[in-house]
Amino acid sequence: MTTQNNDGKWNPSGGSFSFVLLPPVSQTPLAYTFYAILTLIILWLVFALRTRALVRGQQELTHIVAERTAQLEAEKTALDTARRELRDRATYDSLTNLLNRGTVLESLQHEVSRSIRDNTPLGVVIADLDHFKRINDTHGHLCGDQVIREAADRFRAALRSYDLAGRYGGEEFLFVLPGWDSHQAPERTNRLLDAIRQCPFEVAGTELHLTCSVGAATFRPDMDSPDILEVLRRADDALYRSKNAGRNRATIDNAEPSSQFEHDR
């Protein structure tokens, strides 16, 4: 390549020059490094956001499960309470909280079977509050209910922990006494009499002096029929003998009331 200088002379040997063509800034190593860092940052942000969403979802799920579990537990507790209340209503007398008539008779049948199996005597006692109708007529039925409740508490306190007590009907109570000892029968029945007569009942600011009559029968597994109606009949007969003899006393089976106690006070 020939060139001409400023004087107009030509240089036959020619001239040359060099240059370097640089790539665009977007294609430089620094740009690629930036792209890599930016990509990592974007991936980290996506991962962080995804993780946060998963954690939030897990927390919400845990909260929902906890709420549902608490709700189910509350429903189960309410159901158990309802079942227990129904069972109690079917088992206990609502006024006295003693066994109701049906349950105490079922318990008597069970204890008769046990008595036969173990060949041990069983005591069956019926107690009746004396002249109870006068209380209702004079002081009203609410007062009468209060007397029955307190009488039930007193009878319960006079029994052993494994004796069974039930409201037989009205102001009558039925007691089933396992391991009945005929020699201790007077003491046991006397304890029931004392439970009522020793302390007055305080009702609406008034002291009421009450007594009860008691009839007791012994179920003897080697002699008696397993039919509970038979032993109940004998206890009931003994109760009415106590009433006919002046009340405030106990009669055991066919024994004369006067031969057992002196209770008239």
PDB file of C-alpha atoms in Angstrom, residues 30-251:
ATOM      1  CA  LEU A  30     -17.283  -8.887  33.970  1.00  0.00           C
ATOM      2  CA  ALA A  31     -20.750  -8.911  32.420  1.00  0.00           C
ATOM      3  CA  TYR A  32     -20.872 -12.714  32.529  1.00  0.00           C
ATOM      4  CA  THR A  33     -19.824 -12.603  36.173  1.00  0.00           C
ATOM      5  CA  PHE A  34     -22.597 -10.111  36.857  1.00  0.00           C
ATOM      6  CA  TYR A  35     -25.069 -12.343  35.008  1.00  0.00           C
ATOM      7  CA  ALA A  36     -24.023 -15.327  37.110  1.00  0.00           C
ATOM      8  CA  ILE A  37     -24.354 -13.388  40.364  1.00  0.00           C
ATOM      9  CA  LEU A  38     -27.725 -11.988  39.284  1.00  0.00           C
ATOM     10  CA  THR A  39     -28.942 -15.478  38.378  1.00  0.00           C
ATOM     11  CA  LEU A  40     -27.868 -16.792  41.786  1.00  0.00           C
ATOM     12  CA  ILE A  41     -29.642 -13.924  43.508  1.00  0.00           C
ATOM     13  CA  ILE A  42     -32.830 -14.560  41.524  1.00  0.00           C
ATOM     14  CA  LEU A  43     -32.684 -18.282  42.281  1.00  0.00           C
ATOM     15  CA  TRP A  44     -32.120 -17.548  45.989  1.00  0.00           C
ATOM     16  CA  LEU A  45     -35.069 -15.145  46.036  1.00  0.00           C
ATOM     17  CA  VAL A  46     -37.309 -17.688  44.318  1.00  0.00           C
ATOM     18  CA  PHE A  47     -36.177 -20.371  46.772  1.00  0.00           C
ATOM     19  CA  ALA A  48     -36.658 -18.038  49.749  1.00  0.00           C
ATOM     20  CA  LEU A  49     -40.125 -16.989  48.614  1.00  0.00           C
ATOM     21  CA  ARG A  50     -41.082 -20.597  47.955  1.00  0.00           C
ATOM     22  CA  THR A  51     -39.757 -21.672  51.324  1.00  0.00           C
ATOM     23  CA  ARG A  52     -41.609 -18.860  53.065  1.00  0.00           C
ATOM     24  CA  ALA A  53     -44.816 -19.839  51.281  1.00  0.00           C
ATOM     25  CA  LEU A  54     -44.330 -23.471  52.297  1.00  0.00           C
ATOM     26  CA  VAL A  55     -43.626 -22.464  55.906  1.00  0.00           C
ATOM     27  CA  ARG A  56     -46.698 -20.221  55.967  1.00  0.00           C
ATOM     28  CA  GLY A  57     -48.787 -22.996  54.461  1.00  0.00           C
ATOM     29  CA  GLN A  58     -47.447 -25.452  57.042  1.00  0.00           C
ATOM     30  CA  GLN A  59     -48.231 -23.017  59.848  1.00  0.00           C
ATOM     31  CA  GLU A  60     -51.751 -22.496  58.554  1.00  0.00           C
ATOM     32  CA  LEU A  61     -52.213 -26.255  58.227  1.00  0.00           C
ATOM     33  CA  THR A  62     -50.886 -26.781  61.747  1.00  0.00           C
ATOM     34  CA  HIS A  63     -53.264 -24.107  63.034  1.00  0.00           C
ATOM     35  CA  ILE A  64     -56.209 -25.685  61.219  1.00  0.00           C
ATOM     36  CA  VAL A  65     -55.286 -29.134  62.533  1.00  0.00           C
ATOM     37  CA  ALA A  66     -54.918 -27.749  66.075  1.00  0.00           C
ATOM     38  CA  GLU A  67     -58.300 -26.005  65.857  1.00  0.00           C
ATOM     39  CA  ARG A  68     -59.961 -29.121  64.497  1.00  0.00           C
ATOM     40  CA  THR A  69     -58.300 -31.306  67.110  1.00  0.00           C
ATOM     41  CA  ALA A  70     -59.450 -28.954  69.868  1.00  0.00           C
ATOM     42  CA  GLN A  71     -62.946 -28.966  68.390  1.00  0.00           C
ATOM     43  CA  LEU A  72     -62.998 -32.766  68.229  1.00  0.00           C
ATOM     44  CA  GLU A  73     -61.718 -32.998  71.794  1.00  0.00           C
ATOM     45  CA  ALA A  74     -64.387 -30.549  72.936  1.00  0.00           C
ATOM     46  CA  GLU A  75     -67.042 -32.552  71.094  1.00  0.00           C
ATOM     47  CA  LYS A  76     -65.716 -35.783  72.617  1.00  0.00           C
ATOM     48  CA  THR A  77     -65.712 -34.223  76.085  1.00  0.00           C
ATOM     49  CA  ALA A  78     -69.259 -32.981  75.588  1.00  0.00           C
ATOM     50  CA  LEU A  79     -70.305 -36.411  74.301  1.00  0.00           C
ATOM     51  CA  ASP A  80     -68.633 -38.160  77.242  1.00  0.00           C
ATOM     52  CA  THR A  81     -70.312 -35.732  79.624  1.00  0.00           C
ATOM     53  CA  ALA A  82     -73.686 -36.328  77.988  1.00  0.00           C
ATOM     54  CA  ARG A  83     -73.182 -40.083  78.162  1.00  0.00           C
ATOM     55  CA  ARG A  84     -72.137 -39.855  81.790  1.00  0.00           C
ATOM     56  CA  GLU A  85     -75.157 -37.713  82.618  1.00  0.00           C
ATOM     57  CA  LEU A  86     -77.442 -40.186  80.849  1.00  0.00           C
ATOM     58  CA  ARG A  87     -75.779 -43.064  82.672  1.00  0.00           C
ATOM     59  CA  ASP A  88     -76.116 -41.253  85.977  1.00  0.00           C
ATOM     60  CA  ARG A  89     -79.771 -40.491  85.299  1.00  0.00           C
ATOM     61  CA  ALA A  90     -80.333 -44.147  84.518  1.00  0.00           C
ATOM     62  CA  THR A  91     -78.397 -45.234  87.622  1.00  0.00           C
ATOM     63  CA  TYR A  92     -78.931 -42.678  90.384  1.00  0.00           C
ATOM     64  CA  ASP A  93     -81.931 -41.089  91.985  1.00  0.00           C
ATOM     65  CA  SER A  94     -81.958 -37.400  91.047  1.00  0.00           C
ATOM     66  CA  LEU A  95     -83.073 -36.225  94.512  1.00  0.00           C
ATOM     67  CA  THR A  96     -80.796 -38.246  96.808  1.00  0.00           C
ATOM     68  CA  ASN A  97     -77.978 -39.309  94.480  1.00  0.00           C
ATOM     69  CA  LEU A  98     -78.433 -42.826  95.829  1.00  0.00           C
ATOM     70  CA  LEU A  99     -79.005 -45.707  93.438  1.00  0.00           C
ATOM     71  CA  ASN A 100     -82.467 -45.518  91.943  1.00  0.00           C
ATOM     72  CA  ARG A 101     -84.991 -48.298  92.426  1.00  0.00           C
ATOM     73  CA  GLY A 102     -84.165 -50.180  89.238  1.00  0.00           C
ATOM     74  CA  THR A 103     -80.420 -50.077  89.805  1.00  0.00           C
ATOM     75  CA  VAL A 104     -80.512 -51.067  93.468  1.00  0.00           C
ATOM     76  CA  LEU A 105     -82.733 -54.050  92.597  1.00  0.00           C
ATOM     77  CA  GLU A 106     -80.284 -55.060  89.859  1.00  0.00           C
ATOM     78  CA  SER A 107     -77.477 -54.717  92.392  1.00  0.00           C
ATOM     79  CA  LEU A 108     -79.418 -56.874  94.836  1.00  0.00           C
ATOM     80  CA  GLN A 109     -79.767 -59.590  92.190  1.00  0.00           C
ATOM     81  CA  HIS A 110     -76.036 -59.374  91.503  1.00  0.00           C
ATOM     82  CA  GLU A 111     -75.194 -59.630  95.207  1.00  0.00           C
ATOM     83  CA  VAL A 112     -77.530 -62.604  95.624  1.00  0.00           C
ATOM     84  CA  SER A 113     -75.634 -64.375  92.848  1.00  0.00           C
ATOM     85  CA  ARG A 114     -72.344 -63.482  94.534  1.00  0.00           C
ATOM     86  CA  SER A 115     -73.701 -64.697  97.876  1.00  0.00           C
ATOM     87  CA  ILE A 116     -74.587 -68.051  96.327  1.00  0.00           C
ATOM     88  CA  ARG A 117     -71.197 -68.325  94.632  1.00  0.00           C
ATOM     89  CA  ASP A 118     -69.223 -67.430  97.780  1.00  0.00           C
ATOM     90  CA  ASN A 119     -71.660 -69.126 100.170  1.00  0.00           C
ATOM     91  CA  THR A 120     -71.874 -66.023 102.369  1.00  0.00           C
ATOM     92  CA  PRO A 121     -75.025 -64.482 103.843  1.00  0.00           C
ATOM     93  CA  LEU A 122     -76.420 -61.212 102.558  1.00  0.00           C
ATOM     94  CA  GLY A 123     -78.342 -58.585 104.463  1.00  0.00           C
ATOM     95  CA  VAL A 124     -81.337 -56.811 102.920  1.00  0.00           C
ATOM     96  CA  VAL A 125     -82.688 -53.832 104.876  1.00  0.00           C
ATOM     97  CA  ILE A 126     -85.612 -51.505 104.174  1.00  0.00           C
ATOM     98  CA  ALA A 127     -85.907 -48.229 106.098  1.00  0.00           C
ATOM     99  CA  ASP A 128     -88.907 -45.910 106.049  1.00  0.00           C
ATOM    100  CA  LEU A 129     -89.111 -42.394 107.521  1.00  0.00           C
ATOM    101  CA  ASP A 130     -91.879 -42.344 110.117  1.00  0.00           C
ATOM    102  CA  HIS A 131     -94.905 -40.065 109.599  1.00  0.00           C
ATOM    103  CA  PHE A 132     -93.310 -38.435 106.581  1.00  0.00           C
ATOM    104  CA  LYS A 133     -96.672 -37.397 105.157  1.00  0.00           C
ATOM    105  CA  ARG A 134     -97.059 -34.947 108.032  1.00  0.00           C
ATOM    106  CA  ILE A 135     -93.914 -33.129 106.892  1.00  0.00           C
ATOM    107  CA  ASN A 136     -95.256 -32.644 103.372  1.00  0.00           C
ATOM    108  CA  ASP A 137     -98.673 -31.632 104.658  1.00  0.00           C
ATOM    109  CA  THR A 138     -97.299 -29.205 107.267  1.00  0.00           C
ATOM    110  CA  HIS A 139     -94.161 -27.784 105.680  1.00  0.00           C
ATOM    111  CA  GLY A 140     -94.634 -28.481 101.982  1.00  0.00           C
ATOM    112  CA  HIS A 141     -93.053 -30.831  99.474  1.00  0.00           C
ATOM    113  CA  LEU A 142     -89.877 -28.772  99.076  1.00  0.00           C
ATOM    114  CA  CYS A 143     -89.226 -29.208 102.771  1.00  0.00           C
ATOM    115  CA  GLY A 144     -89.999 -32.900 102.375  1.00  0.00           C
ATOM    116  CA  ASP A 145     -87.468 -33.180  99.554  1.00  0.00           C
ATOM    117  CA  GLN A 146     -84.826 -31.537 101.731  1.00  0.00           C
ATOM    118  CA  VAL A 147     -85.514 -34.019 104.524  1.00  0.00           C
ATOM    119  CA  ILE A 148     -85.219 -36.956 102.116  1.00  0.00           C
ATOM    120  CA  ARG A 149     -81.900 -35.647 100.789  1.00  0.00           C
ATOM    121  CA  GLU A 150     -80.472 -35.229 104.277  1.00  0.00           C
ATOM    122  CA  ALA A 151     -81.802 -38.612 105.371  1.00  0.00           C
ATOM    123  CA  ALA A 152     -80.052 -40.193 102.377  1.00  0.00           C
ATOM    124  CA  ASP A 153     -76.781 -38.512 103.373  1.00  0.00           C
ATOM    125  CA  ARG A 154     -77.137 -39.732 106.941  1.00  0.00           C
ATOM    126  CA  PHE A 155     -77.897 -43.281 105.871  1.00  0.00           C
ATOM    127  CA  ARG A 156     -74.929 -43.270 103.502  1.00  0.00           C
ATOM    128  CA  ALA A 157     -72.632 -42.146 106.309  1.00  0.00           C
ATOM    129  CA  ALA A 158     -73.899 -44.980 108.531  1.00  0.00           C
ATOM    130  CA  LEU A 159     -72.997 -47.666 105.963  1.00  0.00           C
ATOM    131  CA  ARG A 160     -69.717 -49.252 105.007  1.00  0.00           C
ATOM    132  CA  SER A 161     -68.015 -48.160 101.793  1.00  0.00           C
ATOM    133  CA  TYR A 162     -69.009 -51.367  99.966  1.00  0.00           C
ATOM    134  CA  ASP A 163     -72.620 -51.464 101.154  1.00  0.00           C
ATOM    135  CA  LEU A 164     -75.211 -50.495  98.559  1.00  0.00           C
ATOM    136  CA  ALA A 165     -77.876 -47.884  99.216  1.00  0.00           C
ATOM    137  CA  GLY A 166     -80.821 -46.957  97.025  1.00  0.00           C
ATOM    138  CA  ARG A 167     -84.016 -45.000  97.141  1.00  0.00           C
ATOM    139  CA  TYR A 168     -86.680 -47.687  97.082  1.00  0.00           C
ATOM    140  CA  GLY A 169     -89.553 -45.272  96.595  1.00  0.00           C
ATOM    141  CA  GLY A 170     -90.912 -42.126  98.250  1.00  0.00           C
ATOM    142  CA  GLU A 171     -89.408 -41.992 101.726  1.00  0.00           C
ATOM    143  CA  GLU A 172     -88.297 -45.647 101.676  1.00  0.00           C
ATOM    144  CA  PHE A 173     -84.685 -46.728 101.315  1.00  0.00           C
ATOM    145  CA  LEU A 174     -83.219 -50.124 100.446  1.00  0.00           C
ATOM    146  CA  PHE A 175     -79.800 -51.259 101.651  1.00  0.00           C
ATOM    147  CA  VAL A 176     -77.898 -54.301 100.423  1.00  0.00           C
ATOM    148  CA  LEU A 177     -75.229 -55.384 102.899  1.00  0.00           C
ATOM    149  CA  PRO A 178     -72.714 -58.034 101.748  1.00  0.00           C
ATOM    150  CA  GLY A 179     -71.070 -60.195 104.391  1.00  0.00           C
ATOM    151  CA  TRP A 180     -74.076 -59.889 106.688  1.00  0.00           C
ATOM    152  CA  ASP A 181     -73.436 -61.247 110.177  1.00  0.00           C
ATOM    153  CA  SER A 182     -76.629 -62.061 112.028  1.00  0.00           C
ATOM    154  CA  HIS A 183     -74.868 -61.472 115.349  1.00  0.00           C
ATOM    155  CA  GLN A 184     -73.996 -57.941 114.290  1.00  0.00           C
ATOM    156  CA  ALA A 185     -77.379 -57.284 112.680  1.00  0.00           C
ATOM    157  CA  PRO A 186     -78.831 -55.460 115.708  1.00  0.00           C
ATOM    158  CA  GLU A 187     -75.862 -53.119 115.808  1.00  0.00           C
ATOM    159  CA  ARG A 188     -76.051 -52.478 112.059  1.00  0.00           C
ATOM    160  CA  THR A 189     -79.765 -51.702 112.051  1.00  0.00           C
ATOM    161  CA  ASN A 190     -79.478 -49.662 115.244  1.00  0.00           C
ATOM    162  CA  ARG A 191     -76.893 -47.491 113.464  1.00  0.00           C
ATOM    163  CA  LEU A 192     -79.448 -46.715 110.760  1.00  0.00           C
ATOM    164  CA  LEU A 193     -82.067 -45.825 113.366  1.00  0.00           C
ATOM    165  CA  ASP A 194     -79.652 -43.517 115.167  1.00  0.00           C
ATOM    166  CA  ALA A 195     -78.669 -41.807 111.932  1.00  0.00           C
ATOM    167  CA  ILE A 196     -82.181 -40.345 111.745  1.00  0.00           C
ATOM    168  CA  ARG A 197     -83.262 -39.875 115.333  1.00  0.00           C
ATOM    169  CA  GLN A 198     -80.114 -38.666 117.096  1.00  0.00           C
ATOM    170  CA  CYS A 199     -79.992 -35.187 115.514  1.00  0.00           C
ATOM    171  CA  PRO A 200     -82.941 -33.027 114.468  1.00  0.00           C
ATOM    172  CA  PHE A 201     -83.344 -31.988 110.858  1.00  0.00           C
ATOM    173  CA  GLU A 202     -83.021 -28.239 110.327  1.00  0.00           C
ATOM    174  CA  VAL A 203     -85.420 -27.118 107.627  1.00  0.00           C
ATOM    175  CA  ALA A 204     -86.257 -23.476 106.899  1.00  0.00           C
ATOM    176  CA  GLY A 205     -85.133 -22.455 110.367  1.00  0.00           C
ATOM    177  CA  THR A 206     -87.215 -25.191 111.994  1.00  0.00           C
ATOM    178  CA  GLU A 207     -85.930 -28.245 113.836  1.00  0.00           C
ATOM    179  CA  LEU A 208     -87.749 -31.447 112.965  1.00  0.00           C
ATOM    180  CA  HIS A 209     -87.282 -34.508 115.142  1.00  0.00           C
ATOM    181  CA  LEU A 210     -87.734 -37.591 112.988  1.00  0.00           C
ATOM    182  CA  THR A 211     -87.457 -41.323 113.399  1.00  0.00           C
ATOM    183  CA  CYS A 212     -87.493 -44.234 111.020  1.00  0.00           C
ATOM    184  CA  SER A 213     -88.628 -47.826 111.027  1.00  0.00           C
ATOM    185  CA  VAL A 214     -86.410 -50.624 109.767  1.00  0.00           C
ATOM    186  CA  GLY A 215     -87.036 -54.134 108.518  1.00  0.00           C
ATOM    187  CA  ALA A 216     -84.165 -56.532 107.815  1.00  0.00           C
ATOM    188  CA  ALA A 217     -83.923 -59.964 106.258  1.00  0.00           C
ATOM    189  CA  THR A 218     -81.032 -62.337 105.745  1.00  0.00           C
ATOM    190  CA  PHE A 219     -80.479 -64.093 102.450  1.00  0.00           C
ATOM    191  CA  ARG A 220     -79.016 -67.521 103.260  1.00  0.00           C
ATOM    192  CA  PRO A 221     -77.517 -69.065 100.117  1.00  0.00           C
ATOM    193  CA  ASP A 222     -77.825 -72.612 101.426  1.00  0.00           C
ATOM    194  CA  MET A 223     -81.512 -72.257 102.334  1.00  0.00           C
ATOM    195  CA  ASP A 224     -83.251 -69.463 100.418  1.00  0.00           C
ATOM    196  CA  SER A 225     -84.562 -69.137  96.884  1.00  0.00           C
ATOM    197  CA  PRO A 226     -82.387 -66.981  94.610  1.00  0.00           C
ATOM    198  CA  ASP A 227     -85.515 -64.978  93.743  1.00  0.00           C
ATOM    199  CA  ILE A 228     -84.897 -61.511  95.197  1.00  0.00           C
ATOM    200  CA  LEU A 229     -88.639 -60.964  95.600  1.00  0.00           C
ATOM    201  CA  GLU A 230     -88.646 -63.503  98.405  1.00  0.00           C
ATOM    202  CA  VAL A 231     -85.995 -61.801 100.524  1.00  0.00           C
ATOM    203  CA  LEU A 232     -87.554 -58.412  99.758  1.00  0.00           C
ATOM    204  CA  ARG A 233     -90.909 -59.694 100.940  1.00  0.00           C
ATOM    205  CA  ARG A 234     -89.399 -60.845 104.223  1.00  0.00           C
ATOM    206  CA  ALA A 235     -87.636 -57.502 104.747  1.00  0.00           C
ATOM    207  CA  ASP A 236     -90.853 -55.661 103.915  1.00  0.00           C
ATOM    208  CA  ASP A 237     -92.840 -57.829 106.347  1.00  0.00           C
ATOM    209  CA  ALA A 238     -90.268 -57.064 109.039  1.00  0.00           C
ATOM    210  CA  LEU A 239     -90.595 -53.344 108.284  1.00  0.00           C
ATOM    211  CA  TYR A 240     -94.361 -53.402 108.751  1.00  0.00           C
ATOM    212  CA  ARG A 241     -93.985 -55.308 111.990  1.00  0.00           C
ATOM    213  CA  SER A 242     -91.791 -52.456 113.202  1.00  0.00           C
ATOM    214  CA  LYS A 243     -94.441 -49.945 112.150  1.00  0.00           C
ATOM    215  CA  ASN A 244     -97.251 -51.886 113.773  1.00  0.00           C
ATOM    216  CA  ALA A 245     -95.237 -52.166 116.975  1.00  0.00           C
ATOM    217  CA  GLY A 246     -94.977 -48.389 117.320  1.00  0.00           C
ATOM    218  CA  ARG A 247     -92.292 -47.350 114.778  1.00  0.00           C
ATOM    219  CA  ASN A 248     -88.824 -46.028 115.654  1.00  0.00           C
ATOM    220  CA  ARG A 249     -87.502 -49.570 115.838  1.00  0.00           C
ATOM    221  CA  ALA A 250     -86.038 -52.410 113.789  1.00  0.00           C
ATOM    222  CA  THR A 251     -87.246 -55.922 113.175  1.00  0.00           C
TER     223      THR A 251
END
